Structure formats: structure tokens, C-alpha cells
Amino acid sequence: MSNLAWNCRGLGNPRVVQFLKDMVIPKKRQVIFLCETLCMKEKVEKVRHLIGFESSFSVDVIGRSGGIALLWRNEEEVSIRSFSKNHIDVVVRVVGCANWRLTGFYGEPNRRLRRNTWNLLRLLSQQSNLPWCVIGDLNNILSHEDKRGGRRYPEWLVQGFSETIIDCNLIDMDLMGYSFTWVKSKGTSDWVELRLNRALVTQQWLDIHKETTLFNMEVSTSDHTPIFLAINKCIINTNVRRFRFENAWLREPMCNDIVLNYWDSNKNSEYSQKLLACQSQLEVWGKEITGNFTQRIRDCKHRMKHLKQRRDSDSLRLYDDEQNKLNEVLIQKEIYWRQRSKQLWL
């Protein structure tokens, strides 16, 4: 099932509607998520009819901004779970493929309210164990390489968004084609480009959707370009959870000890059995090392603040120890995030 996401900047524009028809009808797109529709439900229904889709769900515009809509070709394949002015969450049921979850997402454009976007993503991540895909205009970048031109993007926005993606166990899919999806003042000295539109998926989702590619369509009647998630192959069996080795574990001496202990204790076992033994132990132990970076950083900073106030020699020594621990957690977090910056695991 292929998916298209686009910040169309208003379905009331005839050029936008024609552009949408040209993208959808010849290519047989299955699901379309639109944000900034700037219209009411009646207009979305007209567009749905024009492109030949069976169903749609929309959240009306508030004032002169916002509005989101999800349209899909076959009515029985999609069911609504929840929605807000910033998201539409559905379950996708396709014959021959395991059920999965799709969330069309529109990030809060006001930077002062951006934490609302992050908190909403965290909340949604806790509501289901289904394989999950989030697609749309997230209105945030994950690294400074996602921006070209203009002033440097605020570090707190990059950091906050990155932490949210880690907390939600999401992976940012590689974008094929042009690197940026939003442009301002093109061709002038104030030319700025950002990658605001993206697809975020869980590893479980990648495990059942093979040969999936995210494309930047590059041409648009809006200042945002559409992104297209092409799903070429899926598998039905989702019961087998694949083990993934975390590079961040290599920073921990305990990782080496676990491997040596279980390798030595199974000297007479087959090579494959040794690997499985190490795998099971690393998986249990690794949950305490990765996936809770935010809490570990918070705890270190709290202890450092307390020790700094005491100002005695022992406290200063302990403060330095905590500083080293904090630096180590930050390094592990960077390694963890770098490993997830690729669509496929190495």
C-alpha cells in the first residue's frame, strides 16, 4: 500500500487540486495525507470524489490556518483510531499483509508550542503495539544538515525532537531524491531550505515491509514538496522479533563480559547456539542501557546540581564522576541515534 503525504497549503486553489489529481490517478496511490488544507470537510469530500477514492476523514480548519485530511482508495482497508488538529491515526488492514498503524502527522508550526507536538508523539507511541508509521509535515528538523541557508536552527528544537524520536523507538527513513522538502525565498539572498516532511517508522514496521522506499517528489505547487512512501513488499508473519545489536553497547565493559561468560560457558555447543545464548542475554541487559537516555541524563544533572551546592572536596570529586557519566551517556546517545539515521541496519 503506497502512501503520499503533502502540505498542500490550501485545497481551495484549483492548481493544487489539479496537481493532486495528476499525482494520484496515474500512480494508483492508496492513501493520501494532506495538511494545511485550509478548508472544511465538504471541500475534502469533493476532492475525494475527483480522484476516485472511496473514503476520507478530515479535521476542519480552525480560523485561517491548519486543517488535515486522510483519503484512501479502498474503504475497508482503513479504520480510524484517533484524531486531533495535528494527527489522524488509523489501522491499515490489507489482504496478504499484517495489520499495521499509520499516523498522518502535522507538527505544531509555532515553535513555542513545539513541545506539544513531541508530547503528542510520545502519547501515541504508548497506545498500540502494532507496527507503526508516522508520515507528514513534522515541522522540525533532526540535525543541522536538514537545513540550508538562513540562521542556525535552534539547538533546543533539534535536541527535543531527536529525544522524542528515540523515546518513541522510531527510525527516520532515508529520503531518496532532493534533500529538502520546504523552501522559502528561492533564488534570492534569503533562500532557505529545510527537510520538514518525513516518514518515521518502528523497526517492527520495517521488518514486515520489505523493499520500502521514501521519495521526495521534488515538484510542487506548494512551498512543500510531497513525499511518497512506496511499499513494494510485505510479509505476513510478525511474531518473530529480530535481534538488533546496539553499537552503543560497545561503550559498556559489561557487554564484553556478557559475551565472554556465555561463550565460555557453552564451549561444547554449536556456533549458532552460542550466538543465541549471547543474544538473549544482551537483549535483556541492553534494555537498561539504551532507550532511557532522557532519564539517565536527567538523573546525572540532578545529582550534579546537588553536589555542586555542597562545595566540599568529596562532593567535587563525586561531581567530576557524575560529569564523566553524563558525557558517556551523551556519547552513547549520539551513537544510538546515528545507528538509527539509516533506513536499514548495518
Short mmCIF file of N, CA and C in Angstrom, two decimals, residues 45-217:
data_model
loop_
_atom_site.label_atom_id
_atom_site.label_comp_id
_atom_site.label_asym_id
_atom_site.label_seq_id
_atom_site.Cartn_x
_atom_site.Cartn_y
_atom_site.Cartn_z
N GLU A 45 -14.30 16.27 0.67
CA GLU A 45 -15.14 15.26 0.03
C GLU A 45 -15.20 15.46 -1.49
N LYS A 46 -15.22 16.69 -1.93
CA LYS A 46 -15.22 16.96 -3.38
C LYS A 46 -13.92 16.48 -4.02
N VAL A 47 -12.82 16.73 -3.33
CA VAL A 47 -11.52 16.28 -3.84
C VAL A 47 -11.46 14.76 -3.87
N ARG A 48 -11.98 14.13 -2.80
CA ARG A 48 -12.02 12.67 -2.76
C ARG A 48 -12.76 12.10 -3.96
N HIS A 49 -13.88 12.71 -4.28
CA HIS A 49 -14.67 12.25 -5.42
C HIS A 49 -13.91 12.45 -6.74
N LEU A 50 -13.21 13.57 -6.86
CA LEU A 50 -12.48 13.88 -8.10
C LEU A 50 -11.36 12.88 -8.37
N ILE A 51 -10.71 12.40 -7.31
CA ILE A 51 -9.58 11.49 -7.52
C ILE A 51 -10.00 10.02 -7.46
N GLY A 52 -11.30 9.77 -7.22
CA GLY A 52 -11.81 8.41 -7.29
C GLY A 52 -11.53 7.55 -6.08
N PHE A 53 -11.38 8.17 -4.90
CA PHE A 53 -11.18 7.41 -3.67
C PHE A 53 -12.53 7.12 -3.02
N GLU A 54 -12.59 6.03 -2.24
CA GLU A 54 -13.85 5.63 -1.62
C GLU A 54 -14.11 6.32 -0.28
N SER A 55 -13.07 6.68 0.46
CA SER A 55 -13.27 7.21 1.81
C SER A 55 -12.30 8.34 2.13
N SER A 56 -12.71 9.14 3.11
CA SER A 56 -11.85 10.21 3.60
C SER A 56 -12.25 10.56 5.03
N PHE A 57 -11.32 11.15 5.74
CA PHE A 57 -11.59 11.68 7.08
C PHE A 57 -10.80 12.97 7.22
N SER A 58 -11.45 14.00 7.73
CA SER A 58 -10.77 15.29 7.81
C SER A 58 -11.06 15.99 9.13
N VAL A 59 -10.13 16.84 9.53
CA VAL A 59 -10.30 17.73 10.67
C VAL A 59 -10.34 19.14 10.11
N ASP A 60 -11.44 19.84 10.36
CA ASP A 60 -11.67 21.14 9.72
C ASP A 60 -10.64 22.18 10.13
N VAL A 61 -10.45 23.14 9.25
CA VAL A 61 -9.57 24.27 9.50
C VAL A 61 -10.10 25.06 10.69
N ILE A 62 -9.17 25.62 11.48
CA ILE A 62 -9.53 26.49 12.59
C ILE A 62 -9.07 27.90 12.24
N GLY A 63 -10.03 28.79 12.03
CA GLY A 63 -9.66 30.15 11.61
C GLY A 63 -9.11 30.14 10.21
N ARG A 64 -7.89 30.63 10.06
CA ARG A 64 -7.26 30.72 8.74
C ARG A 64 -6.02 29.84 8.62
N SER A 65 -5.90 28.88 9.49
CA SER A 65 -4.72 28.01 9.42
C SER A 65 -5.10 26.59 9.80
N GLY A 66 -4.28 25.65 9.37
CA GLY A 66 -4.47 24.25 9.75
C GLY A 66 -5.41 23.51 8.82
N GLY A 67 -5.99 22.47 9.36
CA GLY A 67 -6.83 21.57 8.57
C GLY A 67 -6.02 20.40 8.06
N ILE A 68 -6.45 19.16 8.39
CA ILE A 68 -5.75 17.97 7.90
C ILE A 68 -6.78 16.98 7.36
N ALA A 69 -6.33 16.09 6.50
CA ALA A 69 -7.25 15.12 5.89
C ALA A 69 -6.50 13.86 5.50
N LEU A 70 -7.19 12.74 5.62
CA LEU A 70 -6.67 11.45 5.16
C LEU A 70 -7.67 10.89 4.17
N LEU A 71 -7.20 10.51 2.99
CA LEU A 71 -8.05 9.93 1.95
C LEU A 71 -7.48 8.57 1.56
N TRP A 72 -8.37 7.58 1.35
CA TRP A 72 -7.87 6.26 0.96
C TRP A 72 -8.77 5.64 -0.10
N ARG A 73 -8.15 4.80 -0.92
CA ARG A 73 -8.81 4.28 -2.12
C ARG A 73 -9.87 3.24 -1.80
N ASN A 74 -9.56 2.27 -0.92
CA ASN A 74 -10.48 1.18 -0.60
C ASN A 74 -11.00 1.33 0.82
N GLU A 75 -12.30 1.48 0.95
CA GLU A 75 -12.91 1.82 2.24
C GLU A 75 -12.59 0.81 3.34
N GLU A 76 -12.61 -0.48 3.03
CA GLU A 76 -12.47 -1.50 4.06
C GLU A 76 -11.05 -1.65 4.58
N GLU A 77 -10.08 -1.02 3.96
CA GLU A 77 -8.68 -1.22 4.34
C GLU A 77 -8.22 -0.31 5.47
N VAL A 78 -8.98 0.70 5.82
CA VAL A 78 -8.54 1.69 6.82
C VAL A 78 -9.66 1.92 7.83
N SER A 79 -9.28 1.95 9.11
CA SER A 79 -10.24 2.30 10.17
C SER A 79 -9.61 3.34 11.10
N ILE A 80 -10.40 4.35 11.48
CA ILE A 80 -9.91 5.46 12.29
C ILE A 80 -9.75 5.02 13.75
N ARG A 81 -8.61 5.37 14.37
CA ARG A 81 -8.38 5.12 15.79
C ARG A 81 -8.56 6.38 16.61
N SER A 82 -7.90 7.47 16.22
CA SER A 82 -7.99 8.72 16.96
C SER A 82 -7.60 9.87 16.04
N PHE A 83 -7.88 11.09 16.48
CA PHE A 83 -7.53 12.26 15.68
C PHE A 83 -7.47 13.49 16.56
N SER A 84 -6.83 14.52 16.06
CA SER A 84 -6.78 15.84 16.69
C SER A 84 -6.51 16.83 15.57
N LYS A 85 -6.29 18.07 15.89
CA LYS A 85 -5.97 19.05 14.86
C LYS A 85 -4.59 18.81 14.26
N ASN A 86 -3.79 17.94 14.91
CA ASN A 86 -2.43 17.68 14.45
C ASN A 86 -2.19 16.26 13.96
N HIS A 87 -3.17 15.36 14.08
CA HIS A 87 -2.91 14.00 13.63
C HIS A 87 -4.20 13.27 13.29
N ILE A 88 -4.05 12.25 12.45
CA ILE A 88 -5.10 11.27 12.19
C ILE A 88 -4.44 9.91 12.27
N ASP A 89 -4.90 9.08 13.20
CA ASP A 89 -4.29 7.78 13.48
C ASP A 89 -5.24 6.69 13.02
N VAL A 90 -4.74 5.76 12.19
CA VAL A 90 -5.60 4.71 11.63
C VAL A 90 -4.90 3.36 11.71
N VAL A 91 -5.70 2.29 11.58
CA VAL A 91 -5.18 0.94 11.41
C VAL A 91 -5.40 0.54 9.96
N VAL A 92 -4.36 0.01 9.34
CA VAL A 92 -4.41 -0.40 7.93
C VAL A 92 -4.49 -1.92 7.88
N ARG A 93 -5.50 -2.42 7.17
CA ARG A 93 -5.71 -3.87 7.02
C ARG A 93 -5.73 -4.21 5.53
N VAL A 94 -4.67 -4.83 5.07
CA VAL A 94 -4.54 -5.19 3.67
C VAL A 94 -4.41 -6.70 3.55
N VAL A 95 -5.16 -7.30 2.66
CA VAL A 95 -5.10 -8.75 2.45
C VAL A 95 -3.68 -9.16 2.06
N GLY A 96 -3.15 -10.18 2.74
CA GLY A 96 -1.81 -10.66 2.42
C GLY A 96 -0.72 -9.96 3.19
N CYS A 97 -1.09 -9.05 4.11
CA CYS A 97 -0.09 -8.31 4.88
C CYS A 97 -0.60 -8.15 6.31
N ALA A 98 0.31 -8.15 7.27
CA ALA A 98 -0.09 -7.97 8.66
C ALA A 98 -0.66 -6.57 8.88
N ASN A 99 -1.59 -6.47 9.83
CA ASN A 99 -2.15 -5.17 10.17
C ASN A 99 -1.05 -4.24 10.70
N TRP A 100 -1.16 -2.98 10.38
CA TRP A 100 -0.20 -2.00 10.88
C TRP A 100 -0.89 -0.66 11.11
N ARG A 101 -0.16 0.24 11.67
CA ARG A 101 -0.72 1.51 12.12
C ARG A 101 -0.08 2.66 11.34
N LEU A 102 -0.92 3.57 10.86
CA LEU A 102 -0.45 4.73 10.10
C LEU A 102 -0.96 5.98 10.78
N THR A 103 -0.06 6.94 11.01
CA THR A 103 -0.44 8.22 11.60
C THR A 103 0.00 9.34 10.68
N GLY A 104 -0.99 10.04 10.11
CA GLY A 104 -0.68 11.27 9.39
C GLY A 104 -0.49 12.38 10.40
N PHE A 105 0.65 13.07 10.32
CA PHE A 105 1.02 13.99 11.40
C PHE A 105 1.37 15.37 10.86
N TYR A 106 0.85 16.39 11.54
CA TYR A 106 1.16 17.78 11.22
C TYR A 106 1.71 18.43 12.48
N GLY A 107 3.02 18.72 12.48
CA GLY A 107 3.66 19.28 13.66
C GLY A 107 3.23 20.71 13.93
N GLU A 108 3.25 21.08 15.18
CA GLU A 108 2.88 22.43 15.59
C GLU A 108 3.81 23.46 14.95
N PRO A 109 3.27 24.39 14.13
CA PRO A 109 4.13 25.37 13.46
C PRO A 109 4.73 26.42 14.40
N ASN A 110 4.06 26.69 15.51
CA ASN A 110 4.55 27.68 16.48
C ASN A 110 5.65 27.05 17.32
N ARG A 111 6.86 27.57 17.22
CA ARG A 111 7.99 26.98 17.93
C ARG A 111 7.79 26.96 19.44
N ARG A 112 7.13 27.95 19.98
CA ARG A 112 6.92 28.00 21.42
C ARG A 112 6.01 26.87 21.90
N LEU A 113 5.23 26.31 20.97
CA LEU A 113 4.31 25.21 21.31
C LEU A 113 4.79 23.87 20.78
N ARG A 114 6.05 23.83 20.31
CA ARG A 114 6.54 22.62 19.67
C ARG A 114 6.57 21.41 20.61
N ARG A 115 6.71 21.68 21.90
CA ARG A 115 6.70 20.56 22.86
C ARG A 115 5.36 19.83 22.84
N ASN A 116 4.30 20.52 22.46
CA ASN A 116 3.01 19.84 22.34
C ASN A 116 3.07 18.74 21.29
N THR A 117 3.78 19.01 20.21
CA THR A 117 3.97 18.01 19.16
C THR A 117 4.72 16.80 19.70
N TRP A 118 5.80 17.04 20.42
CA TRP A 118 6.61 15.95 20.96
C TRP A 118 5.82 15.13 21.96
N ASN A 119 5.07 15.80 22.82
CA ASN A 119 4.27 15.07 23.81
C ASN A 119 3.18 14.24 23.15
N LEU A 120 2.60 14.75 22.06
CA LEU A 120 1.57 14.00 21.35
C LEU A 120 2.17 12.74 20.73
N LEU A 121 3.34 12.85 20.14
CA LEU A 121 4.01 11.67 19.57
C LEU A 121 4.28 10.63 20.66
N ARG A 122 4.76 11.07 21.80
CA ARG A 122 5.03 10.13 22.90
C ARG A 122 3.75 9.45 23.36
N LEU A 123 2.67 10.21 23.44
CA LEU A 123 1.39 9.64 23.86
C LEU A 123 0.90 8.61 22.85
N LEU A 124 0.99 8.92 21.57
CA LEU A 124 0.56 7.99 20.53
C LEU A 124 1.39 6.72 20.53
N SER A 125 2.67 6.85 20.84
CA SER A 125 3.55 5.67 20.81
C SER A 125 3.17 4.66 21.87
N GLN A 126 2.47 5.08 22.92
CA GLN A 126 2.11 4.20 24.02
C GLN A 126 0.74 3.55 23.82
N GLN A 127 0.04 3.90 22.76
CA GLN A 127 -1.35 3.48 22.61
C GLN A 127 -1.55 2.19 21.82
N SER A 128 -0.49 1.66 21.24
CA SER A 128 -0.64 0.43 20.46
C SER A 128 0.72 -0.23 20.27
N ASN A 129 0.69 -1.56 20.13
CA ASN A 129 1.91 -2.33 19.85
C ASN A 129 2.02 -2.71 18.38
N LEU A 130 1.09 -2.25 17.56
CA LEU A 130 1.15 -2.55 16.13
C LEU A 130 2.37 -1.91 15.48
N PRO A 131 2.89 -2.51 14.41
CA PRO A 131 3.93 -1.84 13.62
C PRO A 131 3.43 -0.45 13.21
N TRP A 132 4.30 0.55 13.32
CA TRP A 132 3.82 1.94 13.26
C TRP A 132 4.62 2.76 12.25
N CYS A 133 3.89 3.56 11.49
CA CYS A 133 4.49 4.51 10.55
C CYS A 133 3.86 5.88 10.78
N VAL A 134 4.70 6.89 10.97
CA VAL A 134 4.26 8.28 11.10
C VAL A 134 4.76 9.03 9.88
N ILE A 135 3.86 9.71 9.18
CA ILE A 135 4.26 10.40 7.95
C ILE A 135 3.57 11.76 7.89
N GLY A 136 4.27 12.76 7.37
CA GLY A 136 3.67 14.07 7.22
C GLY A 136 4.68 15.19 7.38
N ASP A 137 4.17 16.38 7.70
CA ASP A 137 4.99 17.56 7.93
C ASP A 137 5.20 17.69 9.43
N LEU A 138 6.36 17.26 9.91
CA LEU A 138 6.64 17.28 11.34
C LEU A 138 7.06 18.66 11.83
N ASN A 139 7.31 19.58 10.91
CA ASN A 139 7.67 20.96 11.26
C ASN A 139 8.88 21.06 12.16
N ASN A 140 9.83 20.15 11.99
CA ASN A 140 11.06 20.17 12.79
C ASN A 140 12.14 19.41 12.04
N ILE A 141 13.39 19.74 12.31
CA ILE A 141 14.50 19.01 11.72
C ILE A 141 15.18 18.17 12.78
N LEU A 142 15.89 17.12 12.34
CA LEU A 142 16.56 16.21 13.27
C LEU A 142 18.05 16.50 13.40
N SER A 143 18.60 17.25 12.46
CA SER A 143 20.01 17.63 12.54
C SER A 143 20.20 18.90 11.74
N HIS A 144 21.31 19.56 11.95
CA HIS A 144 21.57 20.82 11.24
C HIS A 144 21.84 20.59 9.76
N GLU A 145 22.11 19.35 9.36
CA GLU A 145 22.26 19.03 7.94
C GLU A 145 20.92 19.08 7.22
N ASP A 146 19.82 19.09 7.98
CA ASP A 146 18.49 19.18 7.38
C ASP A 146 18.10 20.61 7.02
N LYS A 147 19.02 21.55 7.15
CA LYS A 147 18.74 22.95 6.85
C LYS A 147 19.87 23.55 6.02
N ARG A 148 19.50 24.38 5.06
CA ARG A 148 20.49 25.11 4.27
C ARG A 148 20.04 26.55 4.11
N GLY A 149 20.93 27.48 4.47
CA GLY A 149 20.61 28.89 4.36
C GLY A 149 19.99 29.44 5.63
N GLY A 150 20.06 30.76 5.77
CA GLY A 150 19.43 31.41 6.91
C GLY A 150 20.19 31.20 8.21
N ARG A 151 19.57 31.60 9.30
CA ARG A 151 20.18 31.47 10.62
C ARG A 151 20.21 30.01 11.06
N ARG A 152 21.13 29.74 11.98
CA ARG A 152 21.24 28.39 12.52
C ARG A 152 19.95 28.02 13.25
N TYR A 153 19.50 26.79 13.03
CA TYR A 153 18.27 26.31 13.67
C TYR A 153 18.50 26.17 15.16
N PRO A 154 17.54 26.56 16.00
CA PRO A 154 17.73 26.49 17.46
C PRO A 154 18.08 25.08 17.93
N GLU A 155 19.11 24.99 18.73
CA GLU A 155 19.59 23.69 19.19
C GLU A 155 18.55 22.97 20.04
N TRP A 156 17.78 23.71 20.83
CA TRP A 156 16.80 23.06 21.71
C TRP A 156 15.70 22.37 20.91
N LEU A 157 15.41 22.88 19.70
CA LEU A 157 14.41 22.24 18.86
C LEU A 157 14.95 20.94 18.26
N VAL A 158 16.18 20.97 17.81
CA VAL A 158 16.81 19.75 17.26
C VAL A 158 16.92 18.69 18.35
N GLN A 159 17.41 19.11 19.52
CA GLN A 159 17.60 18.17 20.62
C GLN A 159 16.27 17.59 21.10
N GLY A 160 15.28 18.45 21.25
CA GLY A 160 13.98 17.99 21.74
C GLY A 160 13.31 17.01 20.81
N PHE A 161 13.39 17.29 19.51
CA PHE A 161 12.78 16.40 18.53
C PHE A 161 13.52 15.07 18.47
N SER A 162 14.85 15.12 18.51
CA SER A 162 15.66 13.90 18.48
C SER A 162 15.35 13.01 19.68
N GLU A 163 15.24 13.60 20.86
CA GLU A 163 14.92 12.82 22.05
C GLU A 163 13.54 12.19 21.95
N THR A 164 12.61 12.91 21.35
CA THR A 164 11.25 12.38 21.18
C THR A 164 11.26 11.14 20.29
N ILE A 165 12.00 11.20 19.19
CA ILE A 165 12.06 10.07 18.26
C ILE A 165 12.68 8.85 18.94
N ILE A 166 13.70 9.08 19.76
CA ILE A 166 14.33 7.98 20.48
C ILE A 166 13.36 7.40 21.50
N ASP A 167 12.68 8.27 22.24
CA ASP A 167 11.72 7.80 23.25
C ASP A 167 10.59 6.97 22.62
N CYS A 168 10.24 7.30 21.39
CA CYS A 168 9.15 6.59 20.71
C CYS A 168 9.63 5.37 19.92
N ASN A 169 10.96 5.10 19.97
CA ASN A 169 11.56 3.97 19.24
C ASN A 169 11.25 4.05 17.74
N LEU A 170 11.38 5.25 17.20
CA LEU A 170 11.12 5.47 15.78
C LEU A 170 12.43 5.63 15.01
N ILE A 171 12.39 5.27 13.75
CA ILE A 171 13.55 5.38 12.86
C ILE A 171 13.19 6.34 11.73
N ASP A 172 14.07 7.29 11.47
CA ASP A 172 13.85 8.25 10.39
C ASP A 172 14.27 7.62 9.07
N MET A 173 13.35 7.49 8.13
CA MET A 173 13.66 6.85 6.86
C MET A 173 14.46 7.77 5.95
N ASP A 174 15.41 7.19 5.25
CA ASP A 174 16.19 7.95 4.28
C ASP A 174 15.27 8.48 3.19
N LEU A 175 15.56 9.68 2.73
CA LEU A 175 14.77 10.33 1.68
C LEU A 175 15.52 10.25 0.37
N MET A 176 14.92 9.60 -0.63
CA MET A 176 15.53 9.50 -1.95
C MET A 176 15.18 10.73 -2.76
N GLY A 177 16.14 11.26 -3.48
CA GLY A 177 15.91 12.46 -4.27
C GLY A 177 16.47 13.69 -3.58
N TYR A 178 15.86 14.83 -3.80
CA TYR A 178 16.34 16.08 -3.24
C TYR A 178 16.26 16.05 -1.73
N SER A 179 17.23 16.65 -1.06
CA SER A 179 17.37 16.50 0.39
C SER A 179 16.39 17.35 1.20
N PHE A 180 15.79 18.37 0.59
CA PHE A 180 14.95 19.29 1.33
C PHE A 180 13.52 19.28 0.79
N THR A 181 12.55 19.50 1.69
CA THR A 181 11.15 19.40 1.29
C THR A 181 10.38 20.72 1.45
N TRP A 182 11.04 21.75 1.95
CA TRP A 182 10.40 23.06 2.11
C TRP A 182 11.39 24.15 1.69
N VAL A 183 10.88 25.16 1.02
CA VAL A 183 11.74 26.22 0.52
C VAL A 183 11.09 27.58 0.76
N LYS A 184 11.93 28.57 1.01
CA LYS A 184 11.47 29.94 1.21
C LYS A 184 12.43 30.89 0.48
N SER A 185 11.85 31.86 -0.21
CA SER A 185 12.63 32.91 -0.89
C SER A 185 13.63 32.32 -1.88
N LYS A 186 13.18 31.34 -2.65
CA LYS A 186 14.07 30.67 -3.61
C LYS A 186 14.62 31.66 -4.64
N GLY A 187 15.91 31.54 -4.92
CA GLY A 187 16.54 32.39 -5.92
C GLY A 187 16.96 33.74 -5.42
N THR A 188 16.81 34.02 -4.11
CA THR A 188 17.22 35.30 -3.54
C THR A 188 18.34 35.07 -2.53
N SER A 189 18.84 36.15 -1.98
CA SER A 189 19.90 36.04 -0.96
C SER A 189 19.37 35.47 0.35
N ASP A 190 18.05 35.45 0.52
CA ASP A 190 17.43 34.92 1.74
C ASP A 190 16.93 33.48 1.56
N TRP A 191 17.40 32.82 0.54
CA TRP A 191 16.96 31.47 0.20
C TRP A 191 17.23 30.51 1.36
N VAL A 192 16.17 29.83 1.83
CA VAL A 192 16.27 28.87 2.94
C VAL A 192 15.56 27.59 2.53
N GLU A 193 16.18 26.44 2.86
CA GLU A 193 15.58 25.14 2.58
C GLU A 193 15.67 24.27 3.84
N LEU A 194 14.61 23.50 4.09
CA LEU A 194 14.56 22.62 5.25
C LEU A 194 13.96 21.27 4.86
N ARG A 195 14.32 20.25 5.61
CA ARG A 195 13.62 18.97 5.46
C ARG A 195 12.63 18.85 6.63
N LEU A 196 11.40 19.25 6.39
CA LEU A 196 10.37 19.22 7.41
C LEU A 196 9.45 18.01 7.27
N ASN A 197 9.37 17.46 6.07
CA ASN A 197 8.46 16.35 5.78
C ASN A 197 9.25 15.05 5.82
N ARG A 198 8.73 14.06 6.54
CA ARG A 198 9.49 12.83 6.71
C ARG A 198 8.56 11.68 7.07
N ALA A 199 9.11 10.48 7.04
CA ALA A 199 8.40 9.28 7.49
C ALA A 199 9.24 8.65 8.60
N LEU A 200 8.59 8.38 9.72
CA LEU A 200 9.21 7.75 10.88
C LEU A 200 8.55 6.40 11.10
N VAL A 201 9.34 5.36 11.28
CA VAL A 201 8.78 4.01 11.41
C VAL A 201 9.46 3.27 12.55
N THR A 202 8.75 2.28 13.08
CA THR A 202 9.36 1.39 14.07
C THR A 202 10.11 0.27 13.35
N GLN A 203 11.02 -0.37 14.07
CA GLN A 203 11.74 -1.48 13.48
C GLN A 203 10.79 -2.61 13.13
N GLN A 204 9.76 -2.79 13.96
CA GLN A 204 8.75 -3.81 13.69
C GLN A 204 8.06 -3.55 12.35
N TRP A 205 7.83 -2.28 12.05
CA TRP A 205 7.21 -1.93 10.76
C TRP A 205 8.15 -2.27 9.60
N LEU A 206 9.42 -1.95 9.76
CA LEU A 206 10.40 -2.26 8.71
C LEU A 206 10.53 -3.77 8.50
N ASP A 207 10.37 -4.52 9.58
CA ASP A 207 10.53 -5.97 9.48
C ASP A 207 9.44 -6.60 8.62
N ILE A 208 8.26 -6.00 8.56
CA ILE A 208 7.19 -6.60 7.77
C ILE A 208 6.99 -5.91 6.42
N HIS A 209 7.66 -4.78 6.21
CA HIS A 209 7.54 -4.08 4.92
C HIS A 209 8.91 -4.02 4.26
N LYS A 210 9.15 -4.99 3.43
CA LYS A 210 10.44 -5.10 2.77
C LYS A 210 10.47 -4.20 1.52
N GLU A 211 11.69 -3.79 1.18
CA GLU A 211 11.91 -3.01 -0.05
C GLU A 211 11.04 -1.75 -0.07
N THR A 212 10.96 -1.07 1.06
CA THR A 212 10.20 0.17 1.16
C THR A 212 11.13 1.36 0.92
N THR A 213 10.67 2.33 0.14
CA THR A 213 11.49 3.49 -0.19
C THR A 213 10.67 4.75 -0.03
N LEU A 214 11.31 5.80 0.51
CA LEU A 214 10.68 7.11 0.66
C LEU A 214 11.26 8.06 -0.38
N PHE A 215 10.38 8.63 -1.22
CA PHE A 215 10.81 9.51 -2.29
C PHE A 215 10.37 10.95 -2.03
N ASN A 216 11.23 11.88 -2.42
CA ASN A 216 10.84 13.29 -2.49
C ASN A 216 10.37 13.54 -3.92
N MET A 217 9.10 13.93 -4.07
CA MET A 217 8.54 14.13 -5.40
C MET A 217 9.11 15.36 -6.10
#
